[in-house]
Short mmCIF file of C-alpha atoms in Angstrom, two decimals:
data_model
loop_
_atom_site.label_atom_id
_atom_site.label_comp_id
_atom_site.label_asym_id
_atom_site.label_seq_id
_atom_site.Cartn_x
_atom_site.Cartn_y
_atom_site.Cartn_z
CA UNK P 10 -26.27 40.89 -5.34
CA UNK P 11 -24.90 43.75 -7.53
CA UNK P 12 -24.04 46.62 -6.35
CA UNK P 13 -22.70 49.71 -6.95
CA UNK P 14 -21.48 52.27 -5.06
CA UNK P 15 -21.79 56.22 -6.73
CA UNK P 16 -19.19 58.84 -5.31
CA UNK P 17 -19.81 62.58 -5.70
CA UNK P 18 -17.55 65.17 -6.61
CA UNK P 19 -17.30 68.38 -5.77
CA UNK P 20 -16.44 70.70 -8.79
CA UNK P 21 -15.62 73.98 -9.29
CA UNK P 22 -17.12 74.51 -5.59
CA UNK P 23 -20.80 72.73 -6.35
CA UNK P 24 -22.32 69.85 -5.81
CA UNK P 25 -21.99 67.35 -8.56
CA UNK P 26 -24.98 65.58 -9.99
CA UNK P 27 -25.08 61.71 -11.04
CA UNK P 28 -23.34 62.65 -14.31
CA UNK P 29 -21.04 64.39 -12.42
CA UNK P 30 -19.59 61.29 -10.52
CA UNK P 31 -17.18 58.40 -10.11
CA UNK P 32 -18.53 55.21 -9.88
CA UNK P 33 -16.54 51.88 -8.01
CA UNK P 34 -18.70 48.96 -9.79
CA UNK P 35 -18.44 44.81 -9.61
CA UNK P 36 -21.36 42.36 -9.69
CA UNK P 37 -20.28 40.42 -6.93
CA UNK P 38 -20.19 42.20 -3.39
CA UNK P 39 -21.07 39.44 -0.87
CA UNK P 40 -18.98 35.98 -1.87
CA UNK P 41 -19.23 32.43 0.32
CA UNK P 42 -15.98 30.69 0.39
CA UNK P 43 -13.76 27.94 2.02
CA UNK P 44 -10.54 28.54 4.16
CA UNK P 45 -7.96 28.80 2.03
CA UNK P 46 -9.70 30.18 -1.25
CA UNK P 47 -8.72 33.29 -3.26
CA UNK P 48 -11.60 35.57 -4.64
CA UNK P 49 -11.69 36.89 -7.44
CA UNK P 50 -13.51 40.38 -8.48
CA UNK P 51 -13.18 42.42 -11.82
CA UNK P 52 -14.15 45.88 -10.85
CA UNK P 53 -14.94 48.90 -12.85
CA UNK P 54 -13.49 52.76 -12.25
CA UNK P 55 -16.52 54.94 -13.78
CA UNK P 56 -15.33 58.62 -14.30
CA UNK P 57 -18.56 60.54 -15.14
CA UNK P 58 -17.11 63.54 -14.33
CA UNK P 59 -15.39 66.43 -16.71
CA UNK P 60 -12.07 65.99 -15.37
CA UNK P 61 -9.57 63.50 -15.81
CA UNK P 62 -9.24 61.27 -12.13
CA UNK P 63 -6.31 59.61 -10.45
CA UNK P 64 -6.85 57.66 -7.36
CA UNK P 65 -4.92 55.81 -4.93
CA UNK P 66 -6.46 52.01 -4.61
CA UNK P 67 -6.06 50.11 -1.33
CA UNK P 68 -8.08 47.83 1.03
CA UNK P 69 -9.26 49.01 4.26
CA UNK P 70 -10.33 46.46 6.78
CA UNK P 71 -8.61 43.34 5.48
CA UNK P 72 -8.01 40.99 8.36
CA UNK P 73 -4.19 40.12 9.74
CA UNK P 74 -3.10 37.51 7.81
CA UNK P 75 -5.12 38.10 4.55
CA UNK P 76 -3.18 39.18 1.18
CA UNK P 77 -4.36 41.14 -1.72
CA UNK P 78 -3.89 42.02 -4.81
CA UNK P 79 -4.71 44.66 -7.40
CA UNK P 80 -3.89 44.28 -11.41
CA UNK P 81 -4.23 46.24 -14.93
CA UNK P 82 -3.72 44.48 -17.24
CA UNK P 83 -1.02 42.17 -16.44
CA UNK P 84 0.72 44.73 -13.91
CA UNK P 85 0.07 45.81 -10.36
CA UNK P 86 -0.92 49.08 -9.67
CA UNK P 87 -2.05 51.11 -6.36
CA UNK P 88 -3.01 53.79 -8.17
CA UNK P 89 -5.24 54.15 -11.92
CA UNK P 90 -6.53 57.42 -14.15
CA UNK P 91 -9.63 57.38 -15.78
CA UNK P 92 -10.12 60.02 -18.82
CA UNK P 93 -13.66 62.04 -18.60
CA UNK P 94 -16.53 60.06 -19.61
CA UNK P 95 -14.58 56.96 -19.73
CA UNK P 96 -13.81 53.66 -17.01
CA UNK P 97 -11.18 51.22 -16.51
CA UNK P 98 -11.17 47.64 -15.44
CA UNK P 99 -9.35 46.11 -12.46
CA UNK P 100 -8.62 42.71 -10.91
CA UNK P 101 -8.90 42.69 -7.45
CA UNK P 102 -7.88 39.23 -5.54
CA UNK P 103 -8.26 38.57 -1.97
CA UNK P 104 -6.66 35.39 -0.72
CA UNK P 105 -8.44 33.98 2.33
CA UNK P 106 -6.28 32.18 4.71
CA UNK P 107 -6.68 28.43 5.67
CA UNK P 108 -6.39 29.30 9.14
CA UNK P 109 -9.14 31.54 9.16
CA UNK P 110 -12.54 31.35 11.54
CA UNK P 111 -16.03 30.92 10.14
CA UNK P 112 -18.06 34.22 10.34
CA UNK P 113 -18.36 37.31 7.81
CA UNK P 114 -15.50 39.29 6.81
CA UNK P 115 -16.09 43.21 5.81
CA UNK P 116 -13.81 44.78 3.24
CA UNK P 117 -13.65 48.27 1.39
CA UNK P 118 -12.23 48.60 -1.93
CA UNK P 119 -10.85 52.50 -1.84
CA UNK P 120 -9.99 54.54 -4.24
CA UNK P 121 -8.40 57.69 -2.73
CA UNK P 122 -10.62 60.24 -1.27
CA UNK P 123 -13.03 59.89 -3.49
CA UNK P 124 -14.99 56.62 -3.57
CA UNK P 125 -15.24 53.14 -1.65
CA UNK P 126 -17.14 49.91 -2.45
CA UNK P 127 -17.95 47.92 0.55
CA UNK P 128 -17.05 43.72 -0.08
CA UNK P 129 -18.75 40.72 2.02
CA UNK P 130 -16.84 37.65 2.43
CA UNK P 131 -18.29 34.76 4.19
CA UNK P 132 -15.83 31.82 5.37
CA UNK P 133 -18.44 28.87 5.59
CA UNK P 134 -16.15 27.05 8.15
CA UNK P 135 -13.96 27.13 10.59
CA UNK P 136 -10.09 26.74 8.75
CA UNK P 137 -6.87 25.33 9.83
CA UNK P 138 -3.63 24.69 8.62
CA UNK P 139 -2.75 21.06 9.37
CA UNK P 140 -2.14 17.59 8.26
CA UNK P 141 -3.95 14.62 9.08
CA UNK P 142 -3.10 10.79 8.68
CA UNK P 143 -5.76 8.75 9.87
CA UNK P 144 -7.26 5.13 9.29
CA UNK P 145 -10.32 3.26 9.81
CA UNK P 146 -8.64 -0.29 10.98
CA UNK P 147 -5.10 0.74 12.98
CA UNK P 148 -5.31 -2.68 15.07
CA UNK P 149 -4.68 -6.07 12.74
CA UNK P 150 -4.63 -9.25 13.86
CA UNK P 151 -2.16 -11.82 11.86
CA UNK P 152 0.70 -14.37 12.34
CA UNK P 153 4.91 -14.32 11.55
CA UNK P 154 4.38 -14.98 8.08
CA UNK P 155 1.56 -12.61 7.66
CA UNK P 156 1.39 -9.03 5.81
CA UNK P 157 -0.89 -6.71 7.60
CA UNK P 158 -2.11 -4.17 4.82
CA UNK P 159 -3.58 -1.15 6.41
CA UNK P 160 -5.65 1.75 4.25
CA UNK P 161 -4.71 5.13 5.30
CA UNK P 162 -6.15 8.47 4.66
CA UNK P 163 -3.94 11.50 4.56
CA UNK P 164 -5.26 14.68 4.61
CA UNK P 165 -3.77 17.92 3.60
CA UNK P 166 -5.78 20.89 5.19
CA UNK P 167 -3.91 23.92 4.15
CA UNK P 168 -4.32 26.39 1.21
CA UNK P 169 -1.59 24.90 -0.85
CA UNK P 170 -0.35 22.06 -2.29
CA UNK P 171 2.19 19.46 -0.08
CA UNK P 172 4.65 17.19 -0.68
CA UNK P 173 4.95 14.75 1.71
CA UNK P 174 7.58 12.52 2.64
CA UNK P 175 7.02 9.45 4.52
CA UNK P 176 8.61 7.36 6.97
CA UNK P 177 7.74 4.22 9.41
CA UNK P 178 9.88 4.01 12.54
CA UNK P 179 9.34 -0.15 12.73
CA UNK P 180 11.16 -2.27 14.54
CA UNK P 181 14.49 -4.30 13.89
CA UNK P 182 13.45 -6.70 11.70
CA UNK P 183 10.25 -5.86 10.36
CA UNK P 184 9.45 -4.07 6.79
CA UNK P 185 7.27 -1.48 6.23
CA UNK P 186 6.15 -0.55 2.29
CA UNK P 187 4.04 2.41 1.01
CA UNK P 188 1.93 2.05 -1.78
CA UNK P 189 0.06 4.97 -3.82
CA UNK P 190 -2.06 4.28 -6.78
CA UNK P 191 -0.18 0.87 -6.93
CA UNK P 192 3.19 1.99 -6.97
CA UNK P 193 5.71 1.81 -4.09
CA UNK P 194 6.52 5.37 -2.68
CA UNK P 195 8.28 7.01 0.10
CA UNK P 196 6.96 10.66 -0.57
CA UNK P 197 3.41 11.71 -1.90
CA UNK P 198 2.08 15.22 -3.30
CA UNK P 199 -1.47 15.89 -2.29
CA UNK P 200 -3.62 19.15 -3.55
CA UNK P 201 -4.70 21.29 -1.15
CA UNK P 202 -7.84 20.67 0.80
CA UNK P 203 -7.83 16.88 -1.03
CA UNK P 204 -6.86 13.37 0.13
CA UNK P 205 -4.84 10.54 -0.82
CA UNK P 206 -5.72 6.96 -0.31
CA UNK P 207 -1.94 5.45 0.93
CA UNK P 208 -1.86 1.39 1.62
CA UNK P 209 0.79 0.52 4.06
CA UNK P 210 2.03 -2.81 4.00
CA UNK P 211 4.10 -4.13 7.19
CA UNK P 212 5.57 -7.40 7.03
CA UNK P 213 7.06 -8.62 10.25
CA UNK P 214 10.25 -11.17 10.89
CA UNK P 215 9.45 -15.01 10.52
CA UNK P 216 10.35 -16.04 13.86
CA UNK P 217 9.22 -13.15 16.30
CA UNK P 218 7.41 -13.61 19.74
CA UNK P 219 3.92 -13.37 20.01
CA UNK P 220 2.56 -10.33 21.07
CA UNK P 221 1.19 -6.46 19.99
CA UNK P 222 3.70 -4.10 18.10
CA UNK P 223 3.31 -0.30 17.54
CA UNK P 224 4.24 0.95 14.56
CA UNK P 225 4.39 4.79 14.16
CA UNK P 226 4.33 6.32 10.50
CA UNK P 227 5.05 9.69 10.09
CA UNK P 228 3.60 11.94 7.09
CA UNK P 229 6.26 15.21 7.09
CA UNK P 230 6.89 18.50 5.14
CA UNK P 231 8.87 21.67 6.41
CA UNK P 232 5.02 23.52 6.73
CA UNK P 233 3.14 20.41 7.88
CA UNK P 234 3.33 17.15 9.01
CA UNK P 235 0.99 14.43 10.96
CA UNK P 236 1.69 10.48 13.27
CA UNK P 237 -0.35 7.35 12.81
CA UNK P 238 0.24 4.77 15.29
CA UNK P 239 -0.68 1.23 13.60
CA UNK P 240 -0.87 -1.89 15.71
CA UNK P 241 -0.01 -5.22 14.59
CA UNK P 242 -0.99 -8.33 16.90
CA UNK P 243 1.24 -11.02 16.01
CA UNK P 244 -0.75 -14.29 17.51
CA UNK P 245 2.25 -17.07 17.11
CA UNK P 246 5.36 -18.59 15.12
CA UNK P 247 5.07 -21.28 12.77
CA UNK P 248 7.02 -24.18 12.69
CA UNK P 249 7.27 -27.50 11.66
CA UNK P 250 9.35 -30.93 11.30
CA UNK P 251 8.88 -33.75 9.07
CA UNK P 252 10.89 -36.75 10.08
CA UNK P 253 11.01 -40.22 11.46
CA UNK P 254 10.30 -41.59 14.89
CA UNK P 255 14.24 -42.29 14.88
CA UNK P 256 15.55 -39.64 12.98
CA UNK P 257 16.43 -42.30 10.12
CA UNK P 258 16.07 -41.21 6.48
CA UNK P 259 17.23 -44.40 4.26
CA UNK P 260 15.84 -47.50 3.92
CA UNK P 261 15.75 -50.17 0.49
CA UNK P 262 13.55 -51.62 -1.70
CA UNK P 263 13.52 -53.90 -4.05
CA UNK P 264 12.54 -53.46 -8.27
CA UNK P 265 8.85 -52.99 -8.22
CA UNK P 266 8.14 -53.92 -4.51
CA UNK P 267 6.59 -51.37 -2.18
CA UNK P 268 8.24 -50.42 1.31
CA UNK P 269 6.40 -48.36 4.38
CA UNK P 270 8.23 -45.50 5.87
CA UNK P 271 6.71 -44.31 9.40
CA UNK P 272 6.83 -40.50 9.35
CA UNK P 273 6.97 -38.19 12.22
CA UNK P 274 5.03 -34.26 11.56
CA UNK P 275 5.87 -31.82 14.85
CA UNK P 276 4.78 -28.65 15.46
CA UNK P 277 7.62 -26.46 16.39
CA UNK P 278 6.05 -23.28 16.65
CA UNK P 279 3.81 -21.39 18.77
CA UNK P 280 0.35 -21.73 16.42
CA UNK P 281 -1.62 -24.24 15.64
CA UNK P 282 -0.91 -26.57 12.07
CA UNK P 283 -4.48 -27.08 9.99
CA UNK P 284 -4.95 -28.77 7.27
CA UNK P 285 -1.29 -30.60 7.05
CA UNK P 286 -1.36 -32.15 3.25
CA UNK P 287 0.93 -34.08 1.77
CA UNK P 288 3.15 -34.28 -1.52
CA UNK P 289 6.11 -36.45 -2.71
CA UNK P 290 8.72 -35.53 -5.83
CA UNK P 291 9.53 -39.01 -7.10
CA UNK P 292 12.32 -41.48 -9.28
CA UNK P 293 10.10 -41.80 -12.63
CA UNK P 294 7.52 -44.47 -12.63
CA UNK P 295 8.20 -44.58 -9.01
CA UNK P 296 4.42 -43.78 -6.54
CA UNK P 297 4.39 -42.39 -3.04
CA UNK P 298 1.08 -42.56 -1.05
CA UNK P 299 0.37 -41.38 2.35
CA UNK P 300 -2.02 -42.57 5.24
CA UNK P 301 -3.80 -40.28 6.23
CA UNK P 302 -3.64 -38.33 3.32
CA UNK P 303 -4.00 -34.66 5.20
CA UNK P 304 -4.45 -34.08 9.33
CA UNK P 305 -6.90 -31.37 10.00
CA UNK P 306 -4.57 -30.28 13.48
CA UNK P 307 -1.54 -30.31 15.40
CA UNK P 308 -1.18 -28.49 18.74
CA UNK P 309 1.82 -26.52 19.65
CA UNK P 310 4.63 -29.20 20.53
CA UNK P 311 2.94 -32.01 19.47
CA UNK P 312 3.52 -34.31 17.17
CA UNK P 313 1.38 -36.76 14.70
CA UNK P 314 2.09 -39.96 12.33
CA UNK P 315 1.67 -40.64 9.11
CA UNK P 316 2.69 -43.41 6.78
CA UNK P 317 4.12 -43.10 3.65
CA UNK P 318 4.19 -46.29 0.84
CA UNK P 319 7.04 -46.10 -1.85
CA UNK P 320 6.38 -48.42 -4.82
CA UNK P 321 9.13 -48.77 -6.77
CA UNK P 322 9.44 -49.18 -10.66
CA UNK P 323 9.67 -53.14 -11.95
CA UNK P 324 12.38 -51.63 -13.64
CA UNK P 325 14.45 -50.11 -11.43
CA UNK P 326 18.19 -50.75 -11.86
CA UNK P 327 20.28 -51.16 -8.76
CA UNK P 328 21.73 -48.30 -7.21
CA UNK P 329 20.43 -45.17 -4.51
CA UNK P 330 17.04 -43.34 -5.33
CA UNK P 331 16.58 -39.99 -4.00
CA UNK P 332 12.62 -39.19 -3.03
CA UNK P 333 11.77 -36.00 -1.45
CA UNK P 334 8.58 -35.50 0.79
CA UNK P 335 7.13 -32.79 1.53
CA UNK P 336 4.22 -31.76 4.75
CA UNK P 337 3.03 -27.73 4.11
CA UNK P 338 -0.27 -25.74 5.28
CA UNK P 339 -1.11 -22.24 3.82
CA UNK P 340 1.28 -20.66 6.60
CA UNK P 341 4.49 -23.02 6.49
CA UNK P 342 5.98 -26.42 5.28
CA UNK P 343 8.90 -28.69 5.73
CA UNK P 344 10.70 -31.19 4.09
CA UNK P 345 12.72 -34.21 4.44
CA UNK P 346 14.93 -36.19 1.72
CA UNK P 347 14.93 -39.84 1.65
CA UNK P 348 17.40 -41.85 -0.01
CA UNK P 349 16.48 -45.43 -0.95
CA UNK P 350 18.44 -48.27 -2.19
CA UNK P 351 17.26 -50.40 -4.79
CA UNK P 352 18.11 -54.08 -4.84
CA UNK P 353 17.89 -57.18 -7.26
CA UNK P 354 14.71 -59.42 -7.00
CA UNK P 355 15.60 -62.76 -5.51
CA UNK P 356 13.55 -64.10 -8.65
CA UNK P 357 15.89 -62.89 -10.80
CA UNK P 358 18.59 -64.11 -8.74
CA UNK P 359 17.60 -67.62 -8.60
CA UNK P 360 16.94 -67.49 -12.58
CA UNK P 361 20.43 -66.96 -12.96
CA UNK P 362 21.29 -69.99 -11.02
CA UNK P 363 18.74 -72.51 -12.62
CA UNK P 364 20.21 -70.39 -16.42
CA UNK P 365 23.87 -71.35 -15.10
CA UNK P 366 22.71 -74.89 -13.99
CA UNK P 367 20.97 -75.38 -17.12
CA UNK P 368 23.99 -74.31 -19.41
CA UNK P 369 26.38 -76.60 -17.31
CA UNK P 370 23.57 -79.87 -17.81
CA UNK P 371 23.70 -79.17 -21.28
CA UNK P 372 27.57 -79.14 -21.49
CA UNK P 373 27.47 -82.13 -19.47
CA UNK P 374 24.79 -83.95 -21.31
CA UNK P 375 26.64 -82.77 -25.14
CA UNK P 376 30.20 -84.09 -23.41
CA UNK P 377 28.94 -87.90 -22.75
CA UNK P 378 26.77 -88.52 -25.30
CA UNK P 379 29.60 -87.04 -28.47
CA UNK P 380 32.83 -87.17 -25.95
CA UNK P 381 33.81 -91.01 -27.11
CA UNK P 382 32.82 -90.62 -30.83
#
C-alpha cells in the first residue's frame, strides 16, 4: 500500500493549496512481521511550501517496550529543515519486541505541528522471550558398557543472538559429552529465532546397578536459559570368568603331541552372555582349537564348558610355553594365561639309549676282535 499523507499550511493567514503543503511520504505503511524484528522505513519530508520548515520528529503511539529510531544520514536527529520546494530523506526503525502479542500495532510518524503519517504493524504471532531444550527420544534403553547418544534441539526464542553455556549435573561416576557440528563443546552460540542440533553423549560407570537414571542438562545465559531431563535405563552389568573347573592354569605336553584343557566360562554379571566366541594367542607353529567353538548363551550366574586342544610344535624345545585364551561377546571378554611345559618324546629318549648301546657294542666288538693283535 503507498500512502501518503498531505499536511496544509496556513500562510500569511490563508488556506494553503496542494502546492502550498508539506508532505510525510514512504511506500510502505502497513508491514507483517515476526516478534523480535526491526522495520525498516525510508521516509520523505516534502516542503511544497514558500517557506523554509523545521519540525520536531517523534512517534506517537509506540507500545511500552518498543524502541525507535530516527537517522540523516548517518546521525540521529529529532528534528530536520527542509528548504522551499525541496524534501529530505529519513530512516525511521522500529524494533518490535520478542515478547510482543499477535494483533495490529498503530503508529504515527510526527513531525511537529504540522504533519503525521499513520504506520500499521502486524505481529503475525504471539512472541516470547525464552529458551527451549527439547528432544524427541529422552528415555534410552542400554547396558554398563553402553553410550546412550541423545539428539537435542535447543531453541533460542528471543530477538538476539545467545551464547549458551552448557552443563549436565550426572551422577558420580558417569560422563556426559556435548557434541556440535562434530566437535566437543561446553558452550554454543545460536542466532536468534534459529536452532542448533546438540548430540549428548552419556556414558555411564562399568559396574553400576541396574536401574533408571535422570540426567538433567542445563542450557544457561545471564538473559535466558532452559532444563532437559534425559533418562538412561541401565538393564544389567557384564561380567565374565574364563577358567578351569579347579582353578588350575598349567599343565605339559610333549614336542608335537596335543593335550585337552577343560575350561570353565561364568557369567558374573547381571545380563545375559550371547554369542561367547573364542580366540587363542599361541607359541609359533603351536594350534589351539575349541569345542564348541562359540555358545549362543549363558544366564546370569551360570556357568558353561568348553574344551580347548593345544597341539604343540614337533619342534618344540624343552622348557615353559606361555598360551593366552581368550572368551569375549560384543559387550565384554575375559582372559586367562596358561603356562605349559614342554617335555622330551620318550622316542627320542629311548634313541639315545639304543645310540649309547650301539656305540658301546661297537667298542666292544673293535676291542676283541684287534685287542690281541
Amino acid at each position: 500500500m503507498i500512502t501518503f499523507v498531505v499536511c496544509m499550511l496556513s500562510l500569511s493567514g490563508s488556506a494553503g493549496t496542494m502546492a502550498d503543503s508539506v508532505i510525510l511520504y514512504t511506500p510502505y505503511t502497513k508491514i507483517s512481521v515476526s516478534p523480535g524484528q526491526s522495520v525498516e522505513y525510508t521516509v520523505d519530508l516534502i516542503n511544497n511550501t514558500k517557506e523554509i520548515i523545521t519540525a520536531d520528529l517523534s512517534l506517537r503511539g509506540l507500545p511500552s517496550g518498543w524502541n525507535y529510531s530516527i537517522k540523516y544520514s548517518v546521525y540521529n536527529i529529532r528534528q530536520l529543515s527542509v528548504l522551499s520546494g525541496d524534501k529530505r530523506s529519513i530512516n525511521l526503525t522500529i524494533a518490535v519486541p520478542v515478547k510482543v502479542n499477535k494483533g495490529s500495532y498503530f503508529i504515527r510518524l510526527v513531525a511537529g505541528n504540522i504533519c503525521e503519517l499513520p504506520l500499521t504493524i502486524t505481529v503475525s504471532e504471539q512472541g516470547t522471550f525464552k529458551t527451549e531444550f527439547s528432544t524427541d527420544q529422552a528415555n534410552i534403553q542400554g547396558n554398563t558398557t553402553s553410550v546412550f547418544t541423545y539428539q537435542a534441539l535447543l531453541r533460542n526464542s528471543t530477538g538476539e543472538k545467545q551464547l549458551y553455556t552448557i552443563t549436565g549435573d550426572e551422577p558420580p561416576g558417569w560422563n556426559v559429552v556435548f557434541k556440535y557440528n562434530g566437535q566437543q563443546v561446553t558452550s554454543v552460540e545460536v542466532k536468534e529465532n534459529s536452532n542448533a542440533s546438540i548430540n549428548i553423549e552419556v556414558d555411564p560407570p562399568d559396574m553400576i546397578e541396574a536401574g533408571t537414571y535422570r540426567i538433567p542438562i542445563h542450557a544457561a545465559n545471564n538473559s535466558s536459559s532452559a532444563d532437559l531431563i534425559l533418562e538412561s535405563v541401565i538393564k544389567g552389568s557384564f561380567g565374565m570368568e574364563l577358567t578351569t573347573p579347579t582353578g588350575l592354569l598349567s599343565t605339559s605336553i610333549t614336542a608335537g603331541d596335543q593335550r585337552q584343557i577343560e575350561l570353565v566360562v561364568r557369567n558374573t554379571g547381571s545380563s545375559e552372555l550371547k554369542g561367547v566366541q573364542f580366540s587363542a594367542a599361541n607359541p609359533v607353529n603351536w594350534d589351539v582349537t575349541f569345542d564348541p567353538k562359540k555358545i549362543d548363551l549363558i544366564q546370569p550366574g551360570k556357568s558353561a564348558q568348553v574344551f580347548a586342544t593345544v597341539k604343540a610344535a614337533k619342534n618344540a624345545i624343552a622348557g615353559d610355553y606361555v598360551t593366552n585364551i581368550e572368551a569375549k561377546t560384543p559387550e565384554i571378554s575375559a582372559k586367562a594365561q596358561f603356562r605349559i611345559s614342554v617335555e622330551t618324546s620318550m622316542l627320542w629318549g629311548w634313541m639315545g639309549v639304543l645310540i649309547i648301546a650301539a656305540a658301546l657294542g661297537s667298542v666292544y666288538y673293535l676291542f676283541r676282535k684287534y685287542g690281541r693283535r
